[in-house]
Every structure is written in C-alpha cells, then in structure tokens.
Amino acid sequence: MLNGLLTGAVYGLVALGLTLVYGVLHIINFAHGALLTAAMYAAYVARASFGVDPYVAALPLAALFFGVGYLVQRLVIGPASRGKDENILLVTLGLSIIIENLMLAVFRSDTRSIDVPYAMEVIEFGPALLSYPRVIGFGATILVGIALFVLMRFTATGKAIRAVAKERTGAALVGIDVAHIYAVTFGIGTACLAISAALLLPSFYVSPRVGNAFVLVAFTIVVLGGMGSVVGALVGGLVIGVVESLSGLYLGESLGQIGIFLIFILVLLVRPTGLFGARA
C-alpha cells in the first residue's frame, strides 16, 4: 500500500497539469500525454548525452516546458478557441499526433531507459521496503503541491488565475490580460508534466507513445478528484496509486489497472462531480 501511495503521488502530479488547464481554460487537453512523452525524452537526452541526473534536470526542464506550454497556448490553442468548442479537441488531438510522430522520427520506436546508480535502491520504513526513486517522487510532488498552493493563494499571478477561472469577462473588465493568464496557466500545467517526466524516468522506460499510458490514468484521476480541482488531483492520484497496487497484488501485475477503471465507472455512477468537484 505504501508503494502504491508513492506511485500515486507522481500520478497525481501528471494529473495536476490536466486539471489545472481544465479548471481555468475549460478545455480537455488531449496533447497532455504527448507533452509528457516529449518531456521524458528531454530528460532522457539530458542524461544520455550530457550525464545530467533527471532529478537535477527537473527544474531546468520545468522552465523550458513552461515556455513551450506558454507558446503552444498563445500560438496554437488560443487562436483555435475562437471558433467552435470542437475545434479545441481536434487541435489538441492533432498536436498530440504531431508530437508523437516527431518523437518517432527522431528516436525511432525503440524503448529506451537510463542507468542511474540508485534505481534499484530501497529505503527501510518499518517492515516495508520503499523504492528510492518513488520516495523521491513522493517528496517532490508534495513540494510542487505546496509551491503551487503558495503561487495560487498569495501571488498576483495566482489571484489573476483564480479570477479568470471564476469569471473571465469580469476579470477582463478589471484589467487582467486573460490571454496572458491562459498561456501562463497552460505553461504551469506543462511545467508540472516536465517535473513528472524527470521523476518517472529513473524507474520507467520511454518510447514515443509512453505518455498515453499515463494520460489514461491521469484522466481517471481528474474525474475521481473532480474536474478542475487541484486538491482532488493530488488526493485522486494517491487513491488510484493504492488501488492499482492492491489490484496488482490480488489480481496479478498484468491486471492491476482493472481496479483503476472499476473506480472510474463507480465514481461516474455514484458521484459524477468527483470527490472535490463542485455540484452544478
């Protein structure tokens, strides 16, 4: 169960960007998984070509992908949002296909991984043996969650993001640059993905479609926690991590994700707004 909590924390960080973008921009970003793949390849190149540890590369990658996310929102998603709502879905889906095929063209379809000396190390916690990379991932996710809380609660940018999320027109009337705030929010969501990629790489492989495996879990977490809820994404990630771990224990590793989708169906039936979602 403890290992499930540790894995679930990183799942929650992957879902954090997705739910933040939905909560402010009110769009479902189908390019989320592809951007995670691109970030994992960036962390892989930093390690394989320059010897930079993924954990050391996490903050520079977050800054780089914040810029990528900002530009994607300003140059691609923002202009497309002026038409029908369906345009956004098609644009993000097309963006996902482009990114995946770029990764395929550059890195081929080979599955790659990195070699770090601590990948197989464990930490004793009572009777439990905890994977070192997962403990680091859990701690880093908590720090990112605190940093995001401080940003949203106490900074002018965070207050502007919350104002735009609640009432876009009213925020524009009081002088907030809505297009800029949308781009900043998308950039923050993409930066969270970059940190997730750096945390995942020591214990996961990377391939051109690896992001799809995580994004399906991320969508489930967002629905479980409540669409647009940052707290819900983190709590939902922990719940899904434990469910996956227990399902794998009792049903076998290959069937471990069955529990995740059973939870997904159950939440849709019992509480469609999710654990922390606002009722309509």
Short mmCIF file of C-alpha atoms in Angstrom, two decimals:
data_model
loop_
_atom_site.label_atom_id
_atom_site.label_comp_id
_atom_site.label_asym_id
_atom_site.label_seq_id
_atom_site.Cartn_x
_atom_site.Cartn_y
_atom_site.Cartn_z
CA MET A 1 0.00 0.00 0.00
CA LEU A 2 2.86 2.40 0.82
CA ASN A 3 4.43 1.81 -2.58
CA GLY A 4 1.00 2.47 -4.11
CA LEU A 5 0.84 5.83 -2.29
CA LEU A 6 4.30 6.74 -3.57
CA THR A 7 3.43 5.84 -7.17
CA GLY A 8 0.07 7.59 -6.86
CA ALA A 9 1.75 10.84 -5.87
CA VAL A 10 3.52 11.04 -9.22
CA TYR A 11 0.27 10.07 -10.98
CA GLY A 12 -1.31 12.99 -9.15
CA LEU A 13 1.40 15.34 -10.42
CA VAL A 14 0.74 14.19 -14.00
CA ALA A 15 -2.98 14.85 -13.47
CA LEU A 16 -2.33 18.22 -11.80
CA GLY A 17 -1.49 19.96 -15.06
CA LEU A 18 -4.50 18.43 -16.78
CA THR A 19 -6.98 19.52 -14.13
CA LEU A 20 -5.41 23.00 -13.82
CA VAL A 21 -5.81 23.62 -17.55
CA TYR A 22 -9.40 22.34 -17.44
CA GLY A 23 -10.25 24.41 -14.36
CA VAL A 24 -9.05 27.69 -15.88
CA LEU A 25 -9.28 27.31 -19.67
CA HIS A 26 -12.23 24.85 -19.57
CA ILE A 27 -10.67 22.65 -22.23
CA ILE A 28 -9.67 18.99 -22.21
CA ASN A 29 -6.09 18.82 -23.40
CA PHE A 30 -5.65 15.67 -25.48
CA ALA A 31 -1.99 16.61 -26.07
CA HIS A 32 -1.24 16.09 -22.36
CA GLY A 33 0.22 12.61 -22.84
CA ALA A 34 2.30 13.62 -25.87
CA LEU A 35 3.77 16.57 -23.97
CA LEU A 36 4.69 14.17 -21.14
CA THR A 37 6.41 11.95 -23.71
CA ALA A 38 8.37 14.92 -25.08
CA ALA A 39 9.43 15.88 -21.56
CA MET A 40 10.57 12.32 -20.81
CA TYR A 41 12.67 12.32 -23.99
CA ALA A 42 14.17 15.67 -22.97
CA ALA A 43 15.14 14.21 -19.58
CA TYR A 44 16.48 11.12 -21.36
CA VAL A 45 18.68 13.22 -23.68
CA ALA A 46 19.95 15.26 -20.73
CA ARG A 47 21.06 12.03 -19.04
CA ALA A 48 22.24 10.01 -22.07
CA SER A 49 24.07 12.84 -23.86
CA PHE A 50 25.23 15.14 -21.05
CA GLY A 51 25.18 12.92 -17.96
CA VAL A 52 22.71 15.14 -16.10
CA ASP A 53 20.73 13.33 -13.42
CA PRO A 54 16.95 13.53 -14.07
CA TYR A 55 16.34 14.99 -10.61
CA VAL A 56 18.90 17.74 -11.27
CA ALA A 57 17.33 18.37 -14.68
CA ALA A 58 13.80 18.68 -13.25
CA LEU A 59 13.81 22.44 -12.60
CA PRO A 60 15.54 23.47 -15.89
CA LEU A 61 13.10 21.21 -17.76
CA ALA A 62 10.18 22.77 -15.90
CA ALA A 63 11.34 26.24 -17.01
CA LEU A 64 11.83 25.02 -20.60
CA PHE A 65 8.44 23.35 -20.80
CA PHE A 66 6.73 26.30 -19.16
CA GLY A 67 7.93 28.27 -22.18
CA VAL A 68 6.78 25.53 -24.55
CA GLY A 69 3.34 25.43 -22.95
CA TYR A 70 3.06 29.23 -22.98
CA LEU A 71 3.85 29.39 -26.70
CA VAL A 72 1.55 26.47 -27.57
CA GLN A 73 -1.34 28.25 -25.87
CA ARG A 74 -0.60 31.65 -27.42
CA LEU A 75 0.17 30.44 -30.96
CA VAL A 76 -1.98 27.33 -31.41
CA ILE A 77 -4.71 26.71 -28.84
CA GLY A 78 -5.64 30.36 -28.21
CA PRO A 79 -6.38 31.19 -31.88
CA ALA A 80 -8.27 27.88 -32.31
CA SER A 81 -10.50 28.62 -29.31
CA ARG A 82 -12.23 31.49 -31.12
CA GLY A 83 -14.33 29.05 -33.14
CA LYS A 84 -16.48 26.10 -32.11
CA ASP A 85 -15.63 24.14 -28.94
CA GLU A 86 -14.96 21.06 -31.05
CA ASN A 87 -12.03 22.89 -32.64
CA ILE A 88 -10.05 22.72 -29.39
CA LEU A 89 -10.49 18.96 -29.12
CA LEU A 90 -9.35 18.47 -32.71
CA VAL A 91 -6.42 20.87 -32.33
CA THR A 92 -5.10 19.24 -29.14
CA LEU A 93 -5.61 15.79 -30.69
CA GLY A 94 -3.73 16.90 -33.81
CA LEU A 95 -0.99 18.39 -31.66
CA SER A 96 -0.68 15.06 -29.86
CA ILE A 97 -0.29 13.18 -33.15
CA ILE A 98 2.34 15.66 -34.40
CA ILE A 99 4.42 15.44 -31.20
CA GLU A 100 4.28 11.63 -31.11
CA ASN A 101 5.32 11.32 -34.73
CA LEU A 102 8.15 13.82 -34.23
CA MET A 103 9.42 11.67 -31.34
CA LEU A 104 9.05 8.59 -33.54
CA ALA A 105 11.01 10.22 -36.38
CA VAL A 106 13.83 11.40 -34.12
CA PHE A 107 14.14 8.50 -31.65
CA ARG A 108 12.56 5.64 -33.67
CA SER A 109 10.24 3.17 -31.97
CA ASP A 110 12.93 1.77 -29.66
CA THR A 111 12.13 1.56 -25.98
CA ARG A 112 14.80 3.40 -24.01
CA SER A 113 15.73 3.71 -20.36
CA ILE A 114 18.51 5.32 -18.37
CA ASP A 115 21.01 3.83 -15.97
CA VAL A 116 21.26 5.59 -12.62
CA PRO A 117 23.06 4.07 -9.59
CA TYR A 118 20.09 4.48 -7.23
CA ALA A 119 17.41 2.95 -9.49
CA MET A 120 17.23 -0.33 -7.52
CA GLU A 121 17.96 1.06 -4.05
CA VAL A 122 15.35 0.80 -1.32
CA ILE A 123 14.69 2.60 1.95
CA GLU A 124 13.55 0.67 5.02
CA PHE A 125 10.40 2.11 6.61
CA GLY A 126 9.40 -0.23 9.42
CA PRO A 127 8.64 -3.60 7.83
CA ALA A 128 8.29 -2.03 4.36
CA LEU A 129 10.99 -1.59 1.73
CA LEU A 130 10.32 1.55 -0.31
CA SER A 131 11.80 2.21 -3.74
CA TYR A 132 14.22 5.15 -3.56
CA PRO A 133 13.02 6.80 -6.82
CA ARG A 134 9.41 6.56 -5.64
CA VAL A 135 10.24 8.14 -2.27
CA ILE A 136 11.96 10.99 -4.11
CA GLY A 137 8.94 11.29 -6.41
CA PHE A 138 6.56 11.48 -3.45
CA GLY A 139 8.61 14.17 -1.71
CA ALA A 140 8.97 16.20 -4.91
CA THR A 141 5.23 16.00 -5.58
CA ILE A 142 4.47 17.34 -2.09
CA LEU A 143 6.90 20.23 -2.66
CA VAL A 144 5.33 21.04 -6.04
CA GLY A 145 1.87 20.92 -4.48
CA ILE A 146 2.95 23.38 -1.73
CA ALA A 147 4.64 25.67 -4.28
CA LEU A 148 1.50 25.66 -6.42
CA PHE A 149 -0.69 26.41 -3.39
CA VAL A 150 1.51 29.38 -2.45
CA LEU A 151 1.50 30.61 -6.06
CA MET A 152 -2.26 30.41 -6.38
CA ARG A 153 -3.03 31.79 -2.93
CA PHE A 154 -0.53 34.56 -2.28
CA THR A 155 0.78 35.92 -5.59
CA ALA A 156 -0.78 38.40 -8.01
CA THR A 157 -0.48 35.85 -10.82
CA GLY A 158 -2.27 33.20 -8.77
CA LYS A 159 -5.07 35.61 -7.86
CA ALA A 160 -5.43 36.55 -11.53
CA ILE A 161 -5.61 32.85 -12.50
CA ARG A 162 -8.35 32.26 -9.92
CA ALA A 163 -10.24 35.34 -11.08
CA VAL A 164 -10.13 34.25 -14.73
CA ALA A 165 -11.21 30.72 -13.76
CA LYS A 166 -14.27 32.08 -11.92
CA GLU A 167 -15.37 34.88 -14.25
CA ARG A 168 -13.42 35.55 -17.43
CA THR A 169 -15.41 38.59 -18.53
CA GLY A 170 -15.30 40.23 -15.10
CA ALA A 171 -11.55 39.62 -14.87
CA ALA A 172 -11.04 41.27 -18.26
CA LEU A 173 -13.14 44.28 -17.16
CA VAL A 174 -10.82 44.92 -14.19
CA GLY A 175 -7.75 44.92 -16.42
CA ILE A 176 -6.50 41.33 -16.29
CA ASP A 177 -4.91 40.17 -19.55
CA VAL A 178 -6.96 36.99 -19.98
CA ALA A 179 -4.97 35.67 -22.96
CA HIS A 180 -1.72 36.03 -20.99
CA ILE A 181 -3.19 34.30 -17.93
CA TYR A 182 -4.46 31.44 -20.10
CA ALA A 183 -0.96 31.00 -21.52
CA VAL A 184 0.65 31.18 -18.06
CA THR A 185 -1.79 28.52 -16.79
CA PHE A 186 -1.06 26.24 -19.72
CA GLY A 187 2.64 26.82 -19.13
CA ILE A 188 2.33 25.87 -15.45
CA GLY A 189 0.45 22.70 -16.39
CA THR A 190 3.17 21.77 -18.90
CA ALA A 191 5.91 22.55 -16.35
CA CYS A 192 4.23 20.10 -13.93
CA LEU A 193 4.47 17.49 -16.70
CA ALA A 194 8.20 18.17 -17.12
CA ILE A 195 8.80 17.60 -13.40
CA SER A 196 6.70 14.42 -13.57
CA ALA A 197 8.83 13.21 -16.51
CA ALA A 198 12.06 13.75 -14.57
CA LEU A 199 10.61 11.87 -11.58
CA LEU A 200 9.34 8.97 -13.71
CA LEU A 201 12.42 8.40 -15.85
CA PRO A 202 14.66 6.64 -13.26
CA SER A 203 12.09 3.84 -12.87
CA PHE A 204 10.14 3.86 -16.18
CA TYR A 205 11.06 3.38 -19.83
CA VAL A 206 10.42 5.98 -22.53
CA SER A 207 9.00 5.38 -26.01
CA PRO A 208 7.07 7.57 -28.50
CA ARG A 209 3.70 6.53 -27.03
CA VAL A 210 4.56 6.12 -23.35
CA GLY A 211 2.57 9.24 -22.41
CA ASN A 212 -0.70 7.55 -23.45
CA ALA A 213 -0.36 5.02 -20.63
CA PHE A 214 -0.08 7.79 -18.06
CA VAL A 215 -2.66 10.11 -19.54
CA LEU A 216 -5.41 7.47 -19.30
CA VAL A 217 -4.66 7.19 -15.58
CA ALA A 218 -4.50 11.00 -15.35
CA PHE A 219 -7.97 11.40 -16.89
CA THR A 220 -9.31 8.87 -14.37
CA ILE A 221 -7.70 10.81 -11.51
CA VAL A 222 -9.16 14.10 -12.74
CA VAL A 223 -12.66 12.59 -12.86
CA LEU A 224 -12.19 10.94 -9.45
CA GLY A 225 -10.86 14.10 -7.79
CA GLY A 226 -13.28 16.45 -9.54
CA MET A 227 -12.70 18.26 -12.84
CA GLY A 228 -10.65 21.40 -12.16
CA SER A 229 -9.78 20.57 -8.53
CA VAL A 230 -6.06 20.77 -7.74
CA VAL A 231 -6.52 19.11 -4.33
CA GLY A 232 -8.70 16.47 -5.98
CA ALA A 233 -5.93 15.65 -8.47
CA LEU A 234 -3.40 15.01 -5.70
CA VAL A 235 -5.81 13.03 -3.49
CA GLY A 236 -7.16 11.16 -6.53
CA GLY A 237 -3.61 10.25 -7.54
CA LEU A 238 -2.94 8.71 -4.13
CA VAL A 239 -6.21 6.75 -4.25
CA ILE A 240 -5.51 5.45 -7.75
CA GLY A 241 -1.96 4.50 -6.80
CA VAL A 242 -3.21 2.42 -3.84
CA VAL A 243 -5.99 0.84 -5.92
CA GLU A 244 -3.52 -0.10 -8.66
CA SER A 245 -1.10 -1.55 -6.12
CA LEU A 246 -3.75 -3.65 -4.35
CA SER A 247 -5.28 -4.78 -7.66
CA GLY A 248 -1.85 -5.86 -8.86
CA LEU A 249 -1.27 -7.72 -5.58
CA TYR A 250 -4.50 -9.71 -5.69
CA LEU A 251 -5.16 -9.96 -9.46
CA GLY A 252 -1.62 -10.03 -10.80
CA GLU A 253 0.56 -7.29 -12.23
CA SER A 254 -0.90 -7.55 -15.75
CA LEU A 255 -4.43 -6.98 -14.39
CA GLY A 256 -3.50 -4.27 -11.91
CA GLN A 257 -5.17 -1.45 -13.86
CA ILE A 258 -8.57 -3.15 -13.83
CA GLY A 259 -9.18 -1.68 -10.38
CA ILE A 260 -8.50 1.82 -11.73
CA PHE A 261 -11.22 1.60 -14.34
CA LEU A 262 -13.67 -0.02 -11.91
CA ILE A 263 -13.14 3.02 -9.65
CA PHE A 264 -13.67 5.28 -12.68
CA ILE A 265 -17.03 3.65 -13.51
CA LEU A 266 -18.10 3.67 -9.85
CA VAL A 267 -17.37 7.39 -9.47
CA LEU A 268 -19.33 8.21 -12.63
CA LEU A 269 -22.32 6.26 -11.29
CA VAL A 270 -22.27 7.48 -7.66
CA ARG A 271 -20.69 10.95 -7.75
CA PRO A 272 -20.17 12.26 -11.30
CA THR A 273 -18.68 15.53 -9.98
CA GLY A 274 -15.85 13.65 -8.28
CA LEU A 275 -14.63 13.77 -4.69
CA PHE A 276 -13.83 17.51 -4.68
CA GLY A 277 -15.82 18.70 -7.68
CA ALA A 278 -18.44 21.42 -7.35
CA ARG A 279 -22.04 20.39 -7.85
CA ALA A 280 -23.80 22.05 -10.79
#
